[in-house]
């Protein structure tokens, strides 16, 4: 019939003594096996001390392990969850409203800090799943620890009553228990699936939400390009810093110019890959103004680590002003014509576009370079000395990047930088 | 009963010369020698892969360090992943299967011994070819370069345009060749299990490990050819201008991901199921109890095999497949946690009510359960599609898969090494050193991989050679790096244990652990013909039956 | 020891081995078939299936290949009856029919490359066509090597009907597999995939 049987059947059989086949097992291998003297626990101090020491060793190690594990976990959880004050970063930069959104410290790219509706939905789902998993963890590990403790104790007791050599009750299975622990996980999984599908439906949009502003993001090997449609219908192209109006849904269209990248700003949304010949789209919506940091999250080559993202959420009026300024032609400053001529004389213009001067598409658009805070895709602050060093040899700041050193004279570089710093 | 032991030198026989020994091993078709060579080679690659990881952790210990340049770092993580999956996990696990299966089913050798040897040498050649790239390949500017495209080599990064030189070709060819080795081993497993079981051993009387190996072999035969096909397509793209994965000419980068992960997901089940088998053999022996729920374990294993073929796109949730596909694959991934959980419950039920002996194999098996539960639960978090949109490609995933592959597979491998070393060599490993190994590995492993979950939640992506200083990631990366020397100490002690025990370890005898499956009925090490007489079995635990003739398992079938 | 009632007779190792090999090769072909299916109609430029793929020559090739499956069955039957001569004749016929398939495929490719300009790098149709059909042709070559080897062994008298019939039969399973794959490839490439570009948009 079935493969289960009851304990009583077995205990009847157990009444017949069985040989203990542990005779090959010496005490150096099995601290829980009684030494061949066959002494009982109460009567032999030596063997009882050895057993006690061995047992307490196990307990000590287990306790240490659990404490260590618990310490690491609790430090991690508490630190990650706590609000960390802004620290004095060596690269503190001009921001819209620094008192609201931190740009350095532990929470700055945390998925638990959500400043956007989709990020918040993900976070609440995350909390639910983590809670369920924590519950399962506690139950399973408790049973495991209990099984260990009981088993070690049973083993000691069995060794103490030397000579009986009985094996424990052999349990082949139990239909009700096995059904229970098949059905209950199924139910948990079913609940999780339903909740997940609901959240997917809410966030994984196939068309832009009402009133969304569309920003086209193009990933390049190791920098980000952003395109907007200006008020007059023209296309505004900028790089590395994405400005959006706060409080309004943004439909980020994601494209790639070369390999697969991934757009990830944890406080604003989950990530979405940027794939050549495929247009993906992501809904983000910053609640409050601030700078939201992120970086490319799909390995894309040598400088994947420095393909950072900076999303500047601004008040709508400020954003409109910014967009208008970006749509305006390049600043024409008569004092820097030397620099501009140097720019066009050398091959800079082949890669970099400056409206009215050059039309290169391979590198970032520099029309309004000086209005940005960083260069090198967010990894280097925009200061005069940094820009000089960059143009002299980009590989000193971002080794392996696609911009070569043009081996310019320092004087030439200075004049180019003079020119570039006027491009607000 | 005398037998020709490899290490004995009777007075009448002259000792073998070094070259005679080399010849005997290199031309062997004996599954035991091949199994040991698989495991040995795999352990050597384990050390190499571990070194690659150690260098990476050195570079990542603090923000903006310049110990290792980005090109080298990218090669390191590519080679670390590729080595650990293809040159450590697969060979060691299949090597254990090679060694144990004929002994467990009561056969004299595998079904196709010469094919077995061929497969082993293919694996060696593939591994050496991959590592030759460090010195031989023409990277950019002609410098030698190991592959640097990541172990899953996404297109179009692997295109000729973006991966100049030959390093990616080495990646393709090395794995292609060793993949053929795995396929021949799988054919051997199936042939042995289906055709060469001893009299009386029905499929439901096989050791549970044989079931795991059967499902693993079937998965290998389904999954690896798809990788082979994809790699051939990539080779054609790179060498003959084909357009499979080239988006600039209407190819599809996403197609590579589908093909790769259709292989990649069953691959990770190939890596974990044998470890499940090891644990399922170790736990009953050291709990002195039969495995709880054998038929349900078999059913769970087979269903894991089937479902694992339908979850691959959970590695692609961030690709933008659309809500329908995302939901389907999310649901399937949740589903596969059910049979996996069932196995965990079965193991705990096996231990429950038993009399536990915490020898080193049992420590590793118990550690396996504890770590695998954590890895499995973080897997459930990743299966939650919207949460995966935040956690994918971050250090959280790295923590998750190391918990299941290191805390799972590697701990299982160490448990198996300690458990079957006496059988294979006739010597016991030192328990004292074994316990040191376990605790050092356990503590070092937790120090390294638990904080990764935190840095992932804090927004740290994968595969970056350095990171910004002001994002709160530094402390977690430092703890992670500090775990590395602890693990290295554990591994070093293990190696010392092996050397010492081979030289002067205690004699093991046939059955030092008093286990119940057939391999323990023959000598340690077994003679070349395995069994003096092919046994006939009447239950899944033949040695229990012979030790307890008044109460054999056959009564409970 | 008693014989157990639950014991089953052993399966043939060779059959299980060959079946596993065929299973594995099916997985390999599935990768190429799925890729071909995926890329149907996705070549905006370059030679198109409607224009390139002509059913004339390939039908002859296919008939020869299907016929070779039949002749190889007759060969095995002859061997099992003990007729070595009959086995050799039917085997030779099989090999010749297989060779015709290869030569015919080569001729078709020559026409495609020279006349239509379809190459592996012309467009994704070219890429997937040559890879899929090429891999099948490669397996035909391997099968022919297997059959030719068997034929040679028969010629030098190494094949003994009472000992080797099963082995030869298992070798012919590979040939039947190659045939079945061709049915699938042929249908996919020359019928399913031959839709005009407009029909797919």
XYZ file of N, CA, C and O in Angstrom, chain B residues 46-163:
472
model
N 39.335 26.098 -9.457
C 38.686 26.808 -8.347
C 39.673 27.779 -7.702
O 39.338 28.927 -7.389
N 40.914 27.306 -7.523
C 41.913 28.191 -6.939
C 42.181 29.382 -7.854
O 42.291 30.529 -7.403
N 42.266 29.113 -9.161
C 42.539 30.205 -10.106
C 41.385 31.209 -10.095
O 41.584 32.419 -10.006
N 40.164 30.685 -10.173
C 38.998 31.574 -10.152
C 38.908 32.344 -8.860
O 38.502 33.503 -8.833
N 39.290 31.696 -7.761
C 39.284 32.379 -6.477
C 40.286 33.515 -6.435
O 40.009 34.595 -5.898
N 41.445 33.288 -7.040
C 42.450 34.357 -7.106
C 41.926 35.539 -7.899
O 42.130 36.702 -7.528
N 41.244 35.227 -9.002
C 40.674 36.315 -9.810
C 39.696 37.132 -8.971
O 39.684 38.364 -9.021
N 38.896 36.427 -8.170
C 37.958 37.147 -7.310
C 38.688 37.971 -6.262
O 38.290 39.097 -5.950
N 39.765 37.402 -5.720
C 40.506 38.125 -4.675
C 41.058 39.436 -5.213
O 40.989 40.473 -4.540
N 41.566 39.406 -6.450
C 42.072 40.655 -7.032
C 40.961 41.670 -7.207
O 41.137 42.861 -6.952
N 39.796 41.179 -7.636
C 38.681 42.108 -7.806
C 38.310 42.756 -6.488
O 38.071 43.961 -6.411
N 38.248 41.931 -5.439
C 37.846 42.485 -4.152
C 38.891 43.461 -3.625
O 38.571 44.409 -2.931
N 40.142 43.233 -3.954
C 41.189 44.169 -3.536
C 40.918 45.542 -4.144
O 40.988 46.570 -3.480
N 40.580 45.542 -5.432
C 40.336 46.791 -6.135
C 39.088 47.484 -5.600
O 38.987 48.701 -5.589
N 38.098 46.690 -5.140
C 36.826 47.284 -4.732
C 36.741 47.557 -3.238
O 35.717 47.998 -2.745
N 37.842 47.316 -2.502
C 37.754 47.458 -1.049
C 37.388 48.882 -0.640
O 36.669 49.087 0.331
N 37.887 49.856 -1.403
C 37.553 51.252 -1.140
C 37.173 51.918 -2.457
O 37.449 51.403 -3.526
N 36.569 53.101 -2.341
C 36.160 53.808 -3.551
C 37.368 54.366 -4.270
O 38.350 54.746 -3.649
N 37.271 54.394 -5.589
C 38.271 55.072 -6.422
C 39.694 54.584 -6.217
O 40.640 55.343 -6.356
N 39.848 53.313 -5.897
C 41.197 52.767 -5.821
C 41.733 52.575 -7.224
O 40.983 52.414 -8.178
N 43.071 52.578 -7.331
C 43.659 52.390 -8.655
C 44.631 51.219 -8.652
O 45.691 51.275 -9.271
N 44.249 50.155 -7.949
C 45.129 48.990 -7.891
C 45.081 48.236 -9.207
O 46.078 47.729 -9.708
N 43.893 48.118 -9.768
C 43.720 47.348 -11.006
C 43.014 48.243 -12.003
O 42.007 48.866 -11.684
N 43.550 48.268 -13.233
C 42.948 49.175 -14.217
C 41.672 48.561 -14.771
O 41.442 47.356 -14.649
N 40.810 49.369 -15.400
C 39.502 48.850 -15.825
C 39.579 47.696 -16.806
O 38.792 46.755 -16.705
N 40.536 47.742 -17.748
C 40.584 46.638 -18.710
C 40.856 45.318 -18.003
O 40.207 44.304 -18.281
N 41.833 45.325 -17.089
C 42.160 44.090 -16.368
C 40.997 43.644 -15.510
O 40.656 42.463 -15.460
N 40.348 44.597 -14.835
C 39.222 44.234 -13.974
C 38.133 43.563 -14.782
O 37.558 42.551 -14.348
N 37.836 44.111 -15.956
C 36.780 43.531 -16.773
C 37.137 42.117 -17.223
O 36.269 41.250 -17.336
N 38.423 41.894 -17.472
C 38.831 40.526 -17.794
C 38.679 39.620 -16.571
O 38.267 38.470 -16.683
N 38.999 40.152 -15.400
C 38.932 39.340 -14.183
C 37.518 38.856 -13.914
O 37.310 37.670 -13.631
N 36.521 39.772 -14.006
C 35.191 39.269 -13.658
C 34.647 38.348 -14.732
O 33.900 37.403 -14.432
N 35.052 38.565 -15.977
C 34.630 37.643 -17.029
C 35.217 36.254 -16.786
O 34.509 35.247 -16.825
N 36.512 36.224 -16.533
C 37.159 34.928 -16.356
C 36.725 34.264 -15.064
O 36.582 33.052 -15.002
N 36.492 35.047 -14.026
C 36.041 34.465 -12.762
C 34.711 33.754 -12.969
O 34.558 32.580 -12.606
N 33.768 34.434 -13.586
C 32.460 33.811 -13.802
C 32.541 32.613 -14.727
O 31.994 31.547 -14.437
N 33.247 32.780 -15.845
C 33.344 31.692 -16.801
C 34.029 30.483 -16.175
O 33.583 29.347 -16.326
N 35.128 30.728 -15.465
C 35.856 29.624 -14.827
C 34.977 28.905 -13.824
O 34.878 27.677 -13.834
N 34.343 29.657 -12.942
C 33.593 29.022 -11.874
C 32.422 28.200 -12.410
O 32.145 27.105 -11.912
N 31.755 28.691 -13.438
C 30.609 27.941 -13.952
C 31.063 26.749 -14.777
O 30.641 25.617 -14.548
N 31.941 26.989 -15.766
C 32.256 25.951 -16.736
C 33.440 25.078 -16.372
O 33.520 23.945 -16.807
N 34.385 25.622 -15.615
C 35.602 24.868 -15.363
C 35.723 24.413 -13.917
O 36.675 23.730 -13.576
N 34.813 24.829 -13.054
C 34.843 24.373 -11.672
C 33.556 23.619 -11.372
O 33.573 22.426 -11.061
N 32.425 24.297 -11.486
C 31.146 23.691 -11.116
C 30.854 22.448 -11.920
O 30.713 21.346 -11.378
N 30.776 22.597 -13.234
C 30.411 21.453 -14.079
C 31.377 20.283 -13.909
O 30.943 19.164 -13.640
N 32.698 20.490 -14.051
C 33.583 19.330 -13.957
C 33.540 18.644 -12.602
O 33.509 17.416 -12.544
N 33.534 19.430 -11.508
C 33.565 18.759 -10.209
C 32.278 17.960 -10.000
O 32.307 16.798 -9.571
N 31.148 18.574 -10.336
C 29.890 17.876 -10.095
C 29.748 16.668 -11.010
O 29.359 15.577 -10.579
N 30.070 16.860 -12.287
C 29.992 15.715 -13.197
C 31.064 14.690 -12.848
O 30.880 13.481 -13.030
N 32.196 15.163 -12.318
C 33.246 14.241 -11.908
C 32.798 13.356 -10.754
O 33.062 12.147 -10.731
N 32.093 13.962 -9.786
C 31.548 13.148 -8.700
C 30.559 12.129 -9.250
O 30.532 10.974 -8.825
N 29.739 12.587 -10.196
C 28.784 11.651 -10.791
C 29.499 10.507 -11.473
O 29.126 9.345 -11.324
N 30.548 10.854 -12.196
C 31.360 9.849 -12.870
C 31.879 8.809 -11.885
O 31.829 7.608 -12.125
N 32.414 9.304 -10.782
C 33.012 8.383 -9.818
C 31.948 7.520 -9.170
O 32.106 6.304 -9.043
N 30.851 8.156 -8.760
C 29.923 7.477 -7.872
C 28.847 6.663 -8.558
O 28.387 5.672 -8.010
N 28.401 7.117 -9.752
C 27.237 6.447 -10.326
C 27.403 4.936 -10.514
O 26.544 4.173 -10.073
N 28.477 4.486 -11.161
C 28.559 3.029 -11.311
C 28.607 2.319 -9.966
O 28.002 1.259 -9.790
N 29.307 2.921 -9.006
C 29.368 2.291 -7.692
C 28.003 2.272 -7.034
O 27.626 1.300 -6.378
N 27.241 3.343 -7.228
C 25.946 3.406 -6.554
C 24.918 2.489 -7.172
O 24.024 1.997 -6.481
N 25.004 2.272 -8.488
C 24.001 1.425 -9.124
C 24.505 -0.006 -9.286
O 23.818 -0.849 -9.845
N 25.699 -0.284 -8.786
C 26.178 -1.656 -8.829
C 26.683 -2.085 -10.190
O 26.474 -3.231 -10.590
N 27.354 -1.179 -10.894
C 27.892 -1.528 -12.216
C 29.414 -1.547 -12.148
O 30.000 -1.091 -11.180
N 30.031 -2.041 -13.189
C 31.484 -2.144 -13.170
C 32.149 -0.912 -13.757
O 33.314 -0.645 -13.486
N 31.447 -0.196 -14.615
C 31.986 1.052 -15.157
C 30.812 1.808 -15.760
O 29.681 1.349 -15.698
N 31.108 2.943 -16.339
C 30.050 3.696 -17.013
C 29.673 2.976 -18.300
O 30.346 2.050 -18.743
N 28.613 3.464 -18.927
C 28.113 2.801 -20.123
C 29.108 2.902 -21.280
O 29.270 1.970 -22.052
N 29.783 4.051 -21.401
C 30.690 4.256 -22.537
C 32.024 4.781 -22.026
O 32.285 5.987 -22.067
N 32.892 3.880 -21.554
C 34.121 4.346 -20.897
C 35.031 5.170 -21.792
O 35.592 6.164 -21.346
N 35.158 4.792 -23.056
C 36.069 5.554 -23.906
C 35.510 6.946 -24.188
O 36.238 7.933 -24.231
N 34.201 7.000 -24.358
C 33.564 8.312 -24.547
C 33.781 9.175 -23.319
O 33.998 10.381 -23.410
N 33.763 8.548 -22.168
C 34.003 9.233 -20.912
C 35.374 9.909 -20.920
O 35.511 11.092 -20.598
N 36.386 9.121 -21.285
C 37.744 9.679 -21.311
C 37.837 10.805 -22.328
O 38.438 11.848 -22.075
N 37.214 10.612 -23.488
C 37.215 11.647 -24.524
C 36.629 12.943 -23.978
O 37.181 14.028 -24.158
N 35.511 12.818 -23.280
C 34.871 14.002 -22.709
C 35.766 14.713 -21.720
O 35.857 15.940 -21.697
N 36.490 13.948 -20.904
C 37.383 14.574 -19.930
C 38.464 15.392 -20.628
O 38.735 16.537 -20.265
N 39.072 14.803 -21.631
C 40.167 15.525 -22.286
C 39.657 16.720 -23.087
O 40.340 17.724 -23.224
N 38.432 16.636 -23.573
C 37.833 17.813 -24.207
C 37.706 18.947 -23.199
O 38.011 20.108 -23.489
N 37.253 18.613 -21.995
C 37.106 19.637 -20.963
C 38.459 20.277 -20.657
O 38.590 21.499 -20.585
N 39.494 19.425 -20.512
C 40.816 19.972 -20.199
C 41.284 20.895 -21.318
O 41.776 22.005 -21.076
N 41.105 20.425 -22.546
C 41.553 21.235 -23.673
C 40.790 22.554 -23.722
O 41.378 23.619 -23.924
N 39.474 22.499 -23.526
C 38.678 23.726 -23.539
C 39.120 24.696 -22.471
O 39.253 25.895 -22.706
N 39.381 24.183 -21.268
C 39.825 25.051 -20.189
C 41.165 25.692 -20.482
O 41.376 26.891 -20.264
N 42.080 24.894 -21.001
C 43.401 25.440 -21.306
C 43.311 26.454 -22.434
O 43.994 27.481 -22.426
N 42.425 26.177 -23.394
C 42.259 27.119 -24.501
C 41.752 28.457 -23.981
O 42.256 29.518 -24.361
N 40.791 28.404 -23.081
C 40.268 29.646 -22.519
C 41.374 30.414 -21.805
O 41.519 31.626 -21.972
N 42.170 29.722 -21.025
C 43.207 30.424 -20.260
C 44.390 30.836 -21.106
O 45.144 31.725 -20.738
N 44.544 30.195 -22.245
C 45.614 30.618 -23.144
C 45.403 32.049 -23.596
O 46.360 32.745 -23.954
N 44.141 32.505 -23.537
C 43.873 33.871 -23.986
C 44.651 34.902 -23.176
O 44.952 35.980 -23.671
N 44.990 34.561 -21.931
C 45.744 35.535 -21.126
C 47.082 35.860 -21.759
O 47.608 36.954 -21.590
N 47.660 34.876 -22.457
C 48.954 35.160 -23.066
C 48.884 35.226 -24.578
O 49.720 35.845 -25.216
N 47.855 34.595 -25.158
C 47.940 34.448 -26.607
C 47.117 35.389 -27.436
O 47.458 35.699 -28.543
N 45.992 35.870 -26.881
C 45.057 36.528 -27.782
C 45.517 37.920 -28.158
O 46.242 38.569 -27.432
N 45.024 38.354 -29.270
C 45.344 39.693 -29.732
C 44.237 40.620 -29.312
O 43.198 40.677 -29.945
N 44.440 41.290 -28.208
C 43.445 42.293 -27.811
C 43.672 43.568 -28.577
O 44.355 43.609 -29.588
N 43.158 44.635 -28.044
C 43.376 45.928 -28.681
C 44.863 46.248 -28.651
O 45.549 45.947 -27.691
N 45.350 46.830 -29.742
C 46.765 47.177 -29.866
C 47.651 45.938 -29.787
O 48.837 46.047 -29.535
N 47.093 44.761 -30.016
C 47.919 43.564 -30.064
C 48.313 43.002 -28.718
O 48.989 41.986 -28.658
N 47.930 43.632 -27.636
C 48.328 43.096 -26.329
C 47.485 41.869 -26.014
O 46.346 41.781 -26.421
N 48.056 40.928 -25.284
C 47.247 39.761 -24.926
C 46.099 40.177 -24.017
O 46.235 41.083 -23.204
N 44.977 39.500 -24.179
C 43.828 39.879 -23.376
C 42.908 38.697 -23.214
O 42.522 38.071 -24.178
N 42.580 38.398 -21.967
C 41.530 37.415 -21.735
C 40.210 38.049 -22.157
O 40.124 39.261 -22.309
N 39.170 37.244 -22.350
C 37.880 37.840 -22.701
C 37.425 38.814 -21.621
O 37.659 38.602 -20.434
N 36.784 39.886 -22.047
C 36.360 40.909 -21.097
C 34.926 41.320 -21.350
O 34.562 42.485 -21.175
N 34.107 40.368 -21.771
C 32.745 40.705 -22.151
C 31.718 40.246 -21.122
O 30.523 40.332 -21.363
N 32.189 39.793 -19.958
C 31.242 39.257 -18.983
C 30.990 37.788 -19.260
O 31.087 37.357 -20.411
N 30.671 36.991 -18.245
C 30.517 35.558 -18.506
C 29.299 35.259 -19.355
O 29.228 34.223 -19.972
N 28.340 36.222 -19.422
C 27.247 35.936 -20.338
C 27.331 36.686 -21.667
O 26.427 36.570 -22.492
N 28.417 37.428 -21.860
C 28.798 37.854 -23.197
C 27.640 38.417 -24.010
O 27.309 37.898 -25.073
N 26.988 39.464 -23.517
C 25.859 40.018 -24.262
C 26.304 40.608 -25.593
O 27.330 41.261 -25.674
N 25.478 40.365 -26.605
C 25.633 41.083 -27.863
C 25.010 42.453 -27.657
O 24.083 42.586 -26.873
N 25.363 43.484 -28.400
C 26.439 43.511 -29.374
C 27.821 43.846 -28.825
O 28.724 44.113 -29.598
N 27.992 43.781 -27.514
C 29.329 44.039 -26.968
C 30.337 43.036 -27.502
O 31.533 43.319 -27.616
N 29.841 41.810 -27.837
C 30.735 40.774 -28.330
C 30.970 40.860 -29.824
O 31.700 40.059 -30.393
N 30.326 41.820 -30.463
C 30.520 42.036 -31.883
C 31.968 42.373 -32.204
O 32.675 42.911 -31.368
N 32.359 42.136 -33.431
C 33.691 42.524 -33.875
C 33.974 43.998 -33.598
O 35.079 44.382 -33.271
N 32.928 44.823 -33.783
C 33.124 46.268 -33.629
C 33.518 46.638 -32.216
O 34.359 47.510 -32.013
N 32.882 46.017 -31.234
C 33.094 46.459 -29.864
C 34.067 45.571 -29.107
O 34.546 45.956 -28.054
N 34.329 44.383 -29.609
C 35.327 43.516 -28.985
C 36.342 43.195 -30.043
O 36.259 42.170 -30.719
